[in-house]
């Protein structure tokens, strides 16, 4: 039986992406070679890279002047590459979770790093609002979706300086006005492909403004000049990412995906709010993530957590144990997750309620 995969990352991929990748591992587009062994300089792979870049631009309506890159090192490497390339004197950061805090730590190596607001004291259960971003900041960095804590910034902030966002876990789930951004990045392994590559969308004319020397591999301009092929790229993860992008286009693009996403998150939040055995960890509805849905057993049923996990497991549900810093449960309902799997989880919650 195929499992209902609620893992936070690496995470569920569409059947379309998995099947096409499986075929390409055996015989990549009739070349008689595997995607795992073909040269990244072959015309076949160059076509994969350029189509993936083109589809990112198409799906997100990326304006002229921006480049799309697929790099190694994951989102975590971007925590350092961003300030290395963009921080001249001062950068502003919003502290909304563990990933945001990691990005802040790296920025401090490169210059003044202003944390404009933080929800850390409340274990990151909400998104701070009403903060002020210094008008002389080189950029404002935020994490659009806090994968661990289940909060999400669902619209592009208006702050008067160029935006930089870690969109690892909600890219392609809502429309984004890319023109407001200096840079958007994320690891592939949530809404795009397997682990091994990170996507970067960068505004080219904001580069080359810092005085410090930048090592070749950490300079975005290196990768722009060589079409993400300065060194050997993660070919297979990029191939799978291309399949996801094609599937997104077939589904009808971002607005169609956004509708499906809403149906799934409404279904699960509806049950969490209705079922007295459970409680959402994010109280403010507008801050609730549509991608990573975090909840716990209500106070009086605390000791039943393991029993619910056992029932869920019987139903073929995997990956709903919460991150250790939050506890309880986390259901990651990324774009590739069918609503049927969310329904299986909701039915398990109802069945559990009846059994108590
Ligand atoms: C998963 C995740 C990361 C880390 O990604 P890596 O590719 O493992 O470095 C960073 N930020 C967010 C928001 C994430 O969800």
Tab-separated table of C-alpha atoms and ligand atoms in Angstrom:
chain	number	residue	atom	x	y	z
A	1	UNK	CA	0.000	0.000	0.000
A	2	UNK	CA	1.200	3.488	-0.777
A	3	UNK	CA	1.587	5.432	2.477
A	4	UNK	CA	0.071	8.807	3.257
A	5	UNK	CA	3.299	10.817	3.456
A	6	UNK	CA	3.136	13.776	5.849
A	7	UNK	CA	6.900	14.142	6.316
A	8	UNK	CA	8.211	17.724	6.557
A	9	UNK	CA	11.159	17.273	4.202
A	10	UNK	CA	12.304	15.411	2.249
A	11	UNK	CA	8.647	15.048	1.571
A	12	UNK	CA	5.941	13.846	-0.767
A	13	UNK	CA	6.445	14.180	-4.515
A	14	UNK	CA	3.800	13.776	-7.187
A	15	UNK	CA	3.402	10.397	-8.842
A	16	UNK	CA	4.142	12.220	-12.101
A	17	UNK	CA	7.565	13.340	-10.816
A	18	UNK	CA	8.428	9.969	-9.274
A	19	UNK	CA	7.441	7.924	-12.337
A	20	UNK	CA	9.212	10.156	-14.825
A	21	UNK	CA	12.325	10.155	-12.664
A	22	UNK	CA	12.208	6.368	-12.358
A	23	UNK	CA	12.086	6.119	-16.149
A	24	UNK	CA	14.916	8.605	-16.567
A	25	UNK	CA	17.064	6.624	-14.145
A	26	UNK	CA	16.730	3.654	-16.513
A	27	UNK	CA	16.835	5.471	-19.843
A	28	UNK	CA	16.954	9.251	-19.885
A	29	UNK	CA	14.745	10.474	-22.717
A	30	UNK	CA	15.791	7.703	-25.072
A	31	UNK	CA	19.471	8.596	-24.802
A	32	UNK	CA	20.402	5.053	-23.747
A	33	UNK	CA	21.973	6.559	-20.629
A	34	UNK	CA	20.698	7.091	-17.095
A	35	UNK	CA	20.081	10.599	-15.758
A	36	UNK	CA	22.523	9.459	-13.065
A	37	UNK	CA	25.385	8.964	-15.534
A	38	UNK	CA	24.862	11.431	-18.370
A	39	UNK	CA	27.197	14.443	-18.642
A	40	UNK	CA	25.844	17.717	-17.360
A	41	UNK	CA	27.398	19.209	-20.515
A	42	UNK	CA	25.296	16.983	-22.793
A	43	UNK	CA	22.689	18.748	-24.877
A	44	UNK	CA	20.009	16.613	-23.203
A	45	UNK	CA	20.888	17.816	-19.707
A	46	UNK	CA	21.425	21.420	-20.766
A	47	UNK	CA	17.829	21.294	-22.028
A	48	UNK	CA	16.650	20.060	-18.596
A	49	UNK	CA	18.378	22.936	-16.809
A	50	UNK	CA	17.080	25.599	-19.153
A	51	UNK	CA	13.522	24.278	-19.149
A	52	UNK	CA	13.505	24.139	-15.332
A	53	UNK	CA	14.699	27.756	-15.168
A	54	UNK	CA	12.122	28.790	-17.751
A	55	UNK	CA	9.249	27.093	-15.916
A	56	UNK	CA	10.147	28.704	-12.580
A	57	UNK	CA	9.989	32.071	-14.340
A	58	UNK	CA	6.720	31.219	-16.033
A	59	UNK	CA	4.925	29.826	-12.971
A	60	UNK	CA	5.954	32.709	-10.700
A	61	UNK	CA	5.685	35.439	-13.338
A	62	UNK	CA	9.308	36.412	-12.756
A	63	UNK	CA	9.968	39.815	-14.345
A	64	UNK	CA	12.926	40.610	-16.615
A	65	UNK	CA	16.202	41.240	-14.809
A	66	UNK	CA	15.983	38.167	-12.570
A	67	UNK	CA	17.923	34.919	-12.917
A	68	UNK	CA	16.952	31.454	-11.703
A	69	UNK	CA	19.698	29.208	-10.324
A	70	UNK	CA	19.853	25.634	-9.068
A	71	UNK	CA	22.706	25.267	-6.599
A	72	UNK	CA	24.054	22.716	-4.152
A	73	UNK	CA	24.383	23.373	-0.424
A	74	UNK	CA	20.675	23.545	0.372
A	75	UNK	CA	18.811	26.505	1.815
A	76	UNK	CA	21.343	26.554	4.651
A	77	UNK	CA	24.120	27.631	2.310
A	78	UNK	CA	21.914	30.519	1.167
A	79	UNK	CA	21.856	31.767	4.769
A	80	UNK	CA	25.515	32.727	4.174
A	81	UNK	CA	25.471	33.450	0.436
A	82	UNK	CA	22.755	36.087	0.819
A	83	UNK	CA	24.691	38.396	3.181
A	84	UNK	CA	27.997	37.577	1.482
A	85	UNK	CA	26.620	39.016	-1.767
A	86	UNK	CA	24.076	41.610	-0.595
A	87	UNK	CA	24.943	42.938	2.853
A	88	UNK	CA	26.898	46.193	2.460
A	89	UNK	CA	26.444	47.763	5.884
A	90	UNK	CA	23.196	46.673	7.438
A	91	UNK	CA	20.502	44.053	6.976
A	92	UNK	CA	17.166	43.594	8.732
A	93	UNK	CA	15.788	40.189	9.718
A	94	UNK	CA	12.503	38.914	11.132
A	95	UNK	CA	12.974	36.125	13.682
A	96	UNK	CA	10.066	33.726	13.275
A	97	UNK	CA	11.639	30.331	13.928
A	98	UNK	CA	14.689	28.078	13.960
A	99	UNK	CA	15.467	28.577	10.274
A	100	UNK	CA	15.141	32.356	10.562
A	101	UNK	CA	17.480	32.281	13.572
A	102	UNK	CA	20.020	30.285	11.581
A	103	UNK	CA	19.882	32.841	8.773
A	104	UNK	CA	20.409	35.654	11.312
A	105	UNK	CA	23.449	33.896	12.765
A	106	UNK	CA	25.132	33.815	9.348
A	107	UNK	CA	24.296	37.444	8.503
A	108	UNK	CA	26.161	38.556	11.630
A	109	UNK	CA	29.422	37.366	10.062
A	110	UNK	CA	29.045	40.034	7.386
A	111	UNK	CA	27.729	43.204	8.988
A	112	UNK	CA	25.180	44.871	11.201
A	113	UNK	CA	22.163	42.619	11.534
A	114	UNK	CA	19.036	44.206	12.952
A	115	UNK	CA	16.413	41.769	14.249
A	116	UNK	CA	13.276	43.875	13.798
A	117	UNK	CA	11.019	41.546	15.804
A	118	UNK	CA	11.007	38.066	17.267
A	119	UNK	CA	8.367	35.641	18.518
A	120	UNK	CA	10.979	33.425	20.163
A	121	UNK	CA	9.796	34.184	23.719
A	122	UNK	CA	6.472	32.513	22.821
A	123	UNK	CA	8.125	29.526	21.161
A	124	UNK	CA	7.465	31.094	17.747
A	125	UNK	CA	3.698	30.531	17.896
A	126	UNK	CA	2.852	33.706	15.965
A	127	UNK	CA	4.182	36.051	13.285
A	128	UNK	CA	5.217	39.445	14.752
A	129	UNK	CA	3.474	42.459	13.173
A	130	UNK	CA	3.895	46.212	13.312
A	131	UNK	CA	7.698	46.095	13.320
A	132	UNK	CA	9.821	48.795	11.724
A	133	UNK	CA	12.471	48.074	9.138
A	134	UNK	CA	15.310	50.657	9.019
A	135	UNK	CA	15.032	52.510	5.706
A	136	UNK	CA	18.793	52.245	5.207
A	137	UNK	CA	18.846	48.441	5.427
A	138	UNK	CA	20.281	46.780	2.335
A	139	UNK	CA	17.485	44.232	2.498
A	140	UNK	CA	14.836	42.739	4.776
A	141	UNK	CA	14.984	38.964	5.208
A	142	UNK	CA	12.061	36.848	6.334
A	143	UNK	CA	11.073	33.192	6.313
A	144	UNK	CA	7.744	32.959	4.517
A	145	UNK	CA	6.802	29.613	6.041
A	146	UNK	CA	8.124	28.323	9.340
A	147	UNK	CA	8.268	24.615	8.648
A	148	UNK	CA	8.890	23.627	12.267
A	149	UNK	CA	6.456	25.945	14.068
A	150	UNK	CA	3.578	25.937	11.574
A	151	UNK	CA	3.311	29.672	10.946
A	152	UNK	CA	3.288	31.432	7.594
A	153	UNK	CA	3.545	34.958	6.209
A	154	UNK	CA	0.962	34.672	3.447
A	155	UNK	CA	1.525	37.924	1.588
A	156	UNK	CA	4.615	39.864	0.570
A	157	UNK	CA	5.566	42.304	3.372
A	158	UNK	CA	5.517	46.047	2.589
A	159	UNK	CA	8.670	47.415	4.188
A	160	UNK	CA	10.256	49.916	1.795
A	161	UNK	CA	13.515	48.016	1.222
A	162	UNK	CA	14.221	45.063	-1.106
A	163	UNK	CA	12.909	41.775	0.247
A	164	UNK	CA	14.829	38.544	0.633
A	165	UNK	CA	12.852	35.441	1.523
A	166	UNK	CA	13.518	31.866	2.481
A	167	UNK	CA	10.548	30.232	0.740
A	168	UNK	CA	11.791	26.668	1.182
A	169	UNK	CA	8.500	25.271	2.342
A	170	UNK	CA	5.797	27.329	0.630
A	171	UNK	CA	7.199	28.271	-2.762
A	172	UNK	CA	4.694	27.590	-5.586
A	173	UNK	CA	1.764	27.501	-3.147
A	174	UNK	CA	0.696	31.144	-3.482
A	175	UNK	CA	1.287	34.004	-5.925
A	176	UNK	CA	4.385	36.076	-5.126
A	177	UNK	CA	5.136	39.549	-6.454
A	178	UNK	CA	8.746	38.779	-7.398
A	179	UNK	CA	9.371	42.399	-8.409
A	180	UNK	CA	9.464	43.334	-4.697
A	181	UNK	CA	12.326	40.939	-4.035
A	182	UNK	CA	16.077	41.115	-4.307
A	183	UNK	CA	16.234	37.377	-3.858
A	184	UNK	CA	14.079	34.335	-3.100
A	185	UNK	CA	15.605	30.979	-2.203
A	186	UNK	CA	14.777	27.591	-0.787
A	187	UNK	CA	15.742	23.965	-0.599
A	188	UNK	CA	13.994	21.817	-3.214
A	189	UNK	CA	12.943	19.081	-0.816
A	190	UNK	CA	9.592	20.528	0.280
A	191	UNK	CA	7.602	21.771	-2.693
A	192	UNK	CA	9.896	21.055	-5.622
A	193	UNK	CA	11.996	17.909	-5.679
A	194	UNK	CA	14.257	15.634	-3.697
A	195	UNK	CA	17.001	17.065	-1.488
A	196	UNK	CA	20.278	17.992	-3.144
A	197	UNK	CA	19.506	21.280	-4.816
A	198	UNK	CA	18.349	24.733	-3.798
A	199	UNK	CA	16.561	27.205	-6.057
A	200	UNK	CA	17.519	30.877	-6.138
A	201	UNK	CA	15.678	33.686	-7.909
A	202	UNK	CA	17.905	36.750	-7.863
A	203	UNK	CA	17.709	40.284	-9.226
A	204	UNK	CA	20.890	40.632	-11.177
A	205	UNK	CA	21.481	44.388	-10.886
A	206	UNK	CA	21.644	44.207	-7.066
A	207	UNK	CA	24.777	42.072	-7.256
A	208	UNK	CA	28.371	43.342	-7.322
A	209	UNK	CA	27.704	46.164	-4.854
A	210	UNK	CA	29.622	44.837	-1.838
A	211	UNK	CA	33.291	45.660	-1.282
A	212	UNK	CA	34.383	42.354	0.184
A	213	UNK	CA	35.938	39.695	-2.027
A	214	UNK	CA	33.604	36.726	-2.538
A	215	UNK	CA	34.941	33.195	-3.088
A	216	UNK	CA	34.092	32.051	-6.597
A	217	UNK	CA	31.588	29.331	-5.643
A	218	UNK	CA	29.740	31.639	-3.239
A	219	UNK	CA	29.348	34.489	-5.716
A	220	UNK	CA	25.945	34.449	-7.446
A	221	UNK	CA	27.526	36.075	-10.492
A	222	UNK	CA	29.637	32.955	-11.068
A	223	UNK	CA	26.517	30.837	-11.353
A	224	UNK	CA	24.588	33.360	-13.426
A	225	UNK	CA	27.446	33.600	-15.928
A	226	UNK	CA	27.587	29.823	-16.294
A	227	UNK	CA	23.850	29.053	-16.315
A	228	UNK	CA	24.103	27.153	-12.977
A	229	UNK	CA	26.785	24.924	-14.545
A	230	UNK	CA	29.966	26.425	-13.123
A	231	UNK	CA	30.615	23.106	-11.470
A	232	UNK	CA	28.685	19.852	-11.757
A	233	UNK	CA	25.114	20.590	-10.690
A	234	UNK	CA	22.924	18.065	-8.803
A	235	UNK	CA	21.592	16.659	-12.091
A	236	UNK	CA	19.068	14.099	-10.839
A	237	UNK	CA	17.416	16.378	-8.224
A	238	UNK	CA	17.124	19.071	-10.897
A	239	UNK	CA	15.539	16.570	-13.280
A	240	UNK	CA	12.925	15.623	-10.674
A	241	UNK	CA	12.328	19.301	-9.903
A	242	UNK	CA	11.639	19.870	-13.603
A	243	UNK	CA	9.008	17.111	-13.487
A	244	UNK	CA	7.313	18.837	-10.536
A	245	UNK	CA	7.323	22.142	-12.410
A	246	UNK	CA	5.751	20.480	-15.461
A	247	UNK	CA	3.126	18.912	-13.221
A	248	UNK	CA	2.362	22.308	-11.638
A	249	UNK	CA	1.834	23.742	-15.097
A	250	UNK	CA	-0.495	20.868	-16.031
A	251	UNK	CA	-2.511	21.454	-12.850
A	252	UNK	CA	-3.159	25.010	-14.024
A	253	UNK	CA	-0.355	26.943	-12.362
A	254	UNK	CA	-0.134	28.728	-9.034
A	255	UNK	CA	-3.738	29.911	-8.759
A	256	UNK	CA	-5.043	26.351	-9.239
A	257	UNK	CA	-2.507	25.015	-6.740
A	258	UNK	CA	-3.487	27.708	-4.249
A	259	UNK	CA	-7.133	26.605	-4.424
A	260	UNK	CA	-6.246	22.957	-3.786
A	261	UNK	CA	-3.976	24.019	-0.947
A	262	UNK	CA	-6.799	25.945	0.732
A	263	UNK	CA	-9.154	22.964	0.491
A	264	UNK	CA	-6.597	20.739	2.204
A	265	UNK	CA	-5.650	23.126	5.006
A	266	UNK	CA	-9.292	24.115	5.651
A	267	UNK	CA	-10.216	20.444	5.944
A	268	UNK	CA	-7.526	19.701	8.523
A	269	UNK	CA	-7.758	22.940	10.542
A	270	UNK	CA	-11.537	22.487	10.574
A	271	UNK	CA	-11.156	19.115	12.258
A	272	UNK	CA	-8.484	20.343	14.695
A	273	UNK	CA	-10.826	23.150	15.805
A	274	UNK	CA	-13.901	20.908	15.978
A	275	UNK	CA	-12.387	17.882	17.700
A	276	UNK	CA	-11.987	18.551	21.436
A	277	UNK	CA	-9.180	15.976	21.707
A	278	UNK	CA	-6.867	18.199	19.689
A	279	UNK	CA	-5.655	21.798	19.782
A	280	UNK	CA	-3.797	23.829	17.145
A	281	UNK	CA	-0.494	25.301	18.371
A	282	UNK	CA	-0.958	28.520	16.369
A	283	UNK	CA	-3.907	30.431	17.808
A	284	UNK	CA	-4.114	33.287	15.316
A	285	UNK	CA	-5.823	31.933	12.178
A	286	UNK	CA	-4.085	34.351	9.813
A	287	UNK	CA	-0.664	33.116	10.983
A	288	UNK	CA	-1.486	29.441	10.503
A	289	UNK	CA	0.609	27.727	7.878
A	290	UNK	CA	-1.197	26.083	4.974
A	291	UNK	CA	1.801	23.796	4.482
A	292	UNK	CA	2.852	22.544	7.924
A	293	UNK	CA	-0.097	22.090	10.240
A	294	UNK	CA	0.979	21.772	13.876
A	295	UNK	CA	-1.317	20.512	16.630
A	296	UNK	CA	-1.175	18.750	19.984
A	297	UNK	CA	-3.494	16.701	22.171
A	298	UNK	CA	-5.649	18.926	24.398
A	299	UNK	CA	-4.475	19.158	28.009
A	300	UNK	CA	-6.830	16.459	29.395
A	301	UNK	CA	-5.831	13.919	26.711
A	302	UNK	CA	-2.067	14.543	26.834
A	303	UNK	CA	-1.212	10.939	27.681
A	304	UNK	CA	-3.066	9.687	24.581
A	305	UNK	CA	-0.509	10.996	22.102
A	306	UNK	CA	1.207	7.653	21.524
A	307	UNK	CA	-2.195	5.961	21.050
A	308	UNK	CA	-3.154	8.388	18.321
A	309	UNK	CA	0.183	7.936	16.582
A	310	UNK	CA	-0.388	4.177	16.673
A	311	UNK	CA	-3.860	4.527	15.145
A	312	UNK	CA	-2.521	6.874	12.453
A	313	UNK	CA	0.218	4.424	11.648
A	314	UNK	CA	-2.371	1.630	11.226
A	315	UNK	CA	-4.083	3.798	8.623
A	316	UNK	CA	-0.870	4.138	6.615
A	317	UNK	CA	-0.157	7.676	7.820
A	318	UNK	CA	3.557	8.449	8.206
A	319	UNK	CA	5.530	11.489	9.305
A	320	UNK	CA	3.038	13.249	11.610
A	321	UNK	CA	5.138	13.236	14.777
A	322	UNK	CA	5.802	16.875	15.658
A	323	UNK	CA	9.269	18.416	15.659
A	324	UNK	CA	10.925	17.981	19.071
A	325	UNK	CA	10.836	21.743	19.716
A	326	UNK	CA	7.010	21.824	19.427
A	327	UNK	CA	5.908	18.270	20.310
A	328	UNK	CA	2.540	16.775	19.380
A	329	UNK	CA	1.903	16.444	15.675
A	330	UNK	CA	2.836	18.127	12.442
A	331	UNK	CA	1.063	17.285	9.215
A	332	UNK	CA	2.958	18.654	6.218
A	333	UNK	CA	0.474	19.038	3.391
A	334	UNK	CA	2.690	20.169	0.552
A	335	UNK	CA	1.458	20.706	-2.993
A	336	UNK	CA	1.942	17.073	-4.008
A	337	UNK	CA	-0.278	15.752	-1.214
A	338	UNK	CA	-3.690	14.591	-2.452
A	339	UNK	CA	-6.708	15.753	-0.445
A	340	UNK	CA	-7.626	12.071	-0.029
A	341	UNK	CA	-4.619	11.630	2.283
A	342	UNK	CA	-5.712	14.612	4.387
A	343	UNK	CA	-9.170	13.028	4.597
A	344	UNK	CA	-7.615	9.783	5.886
A	345	UNK	CA	-5.954	11.779	8.680
A	346	UNK	CA	-9.185	13.631	9.501
A	347	UNK	CA	-11.103	10.327	9.572
A	348	UNK	CA	-8.493	8.893	11.943
A	349	UNK	CA	-8.968	11.894	14.254
A	350	UNK	CA	-12.738	11.334	14.251
A	351	UNK	CA	-12.354	7.608	14.865
A	352	UNK	CA	-9.991	8.336	17.746
A	353	UNK	CA	-12.519	10.740	19.266
A	354	UNK	CA	-15.218	8.042	19.183
A	355	UNK	CA	-12.894	5.484	20.774
A	356	UNK	CA	-12.177	7.643	23.841
B	1	LIG	C1	14.049	22.786	5.378
B	1	LIG	C2	14.282	24.219	5.529
B	1	LIG	C3	15.578	24.791	5.498
B	1	LIG	C4	16.828	23.952	5.405
B	1	LIG	O1	17.030	23.480	4.146
B	1	LIG	P1	18.364	22.662	3.775
B	1	LIG	O2	18.187	22.471	2.303
B	1	LIG	O3	18.346	21.402	4.572
B	1	LIG	O4	19.536	23.499	4.116
B	1	LIG	C5	15.689	26.155	5.583
B	1	LIG	N1	14.608	26.949	5.708
B	1	LIG	C6	13.365	26.442	5.757
B	1	LIG	C7	12.196	27.364	5.889
B	1	LIG	C8	13.160	25.065	5.672
B	1	LIG	O5	11.916	24.568	5.716
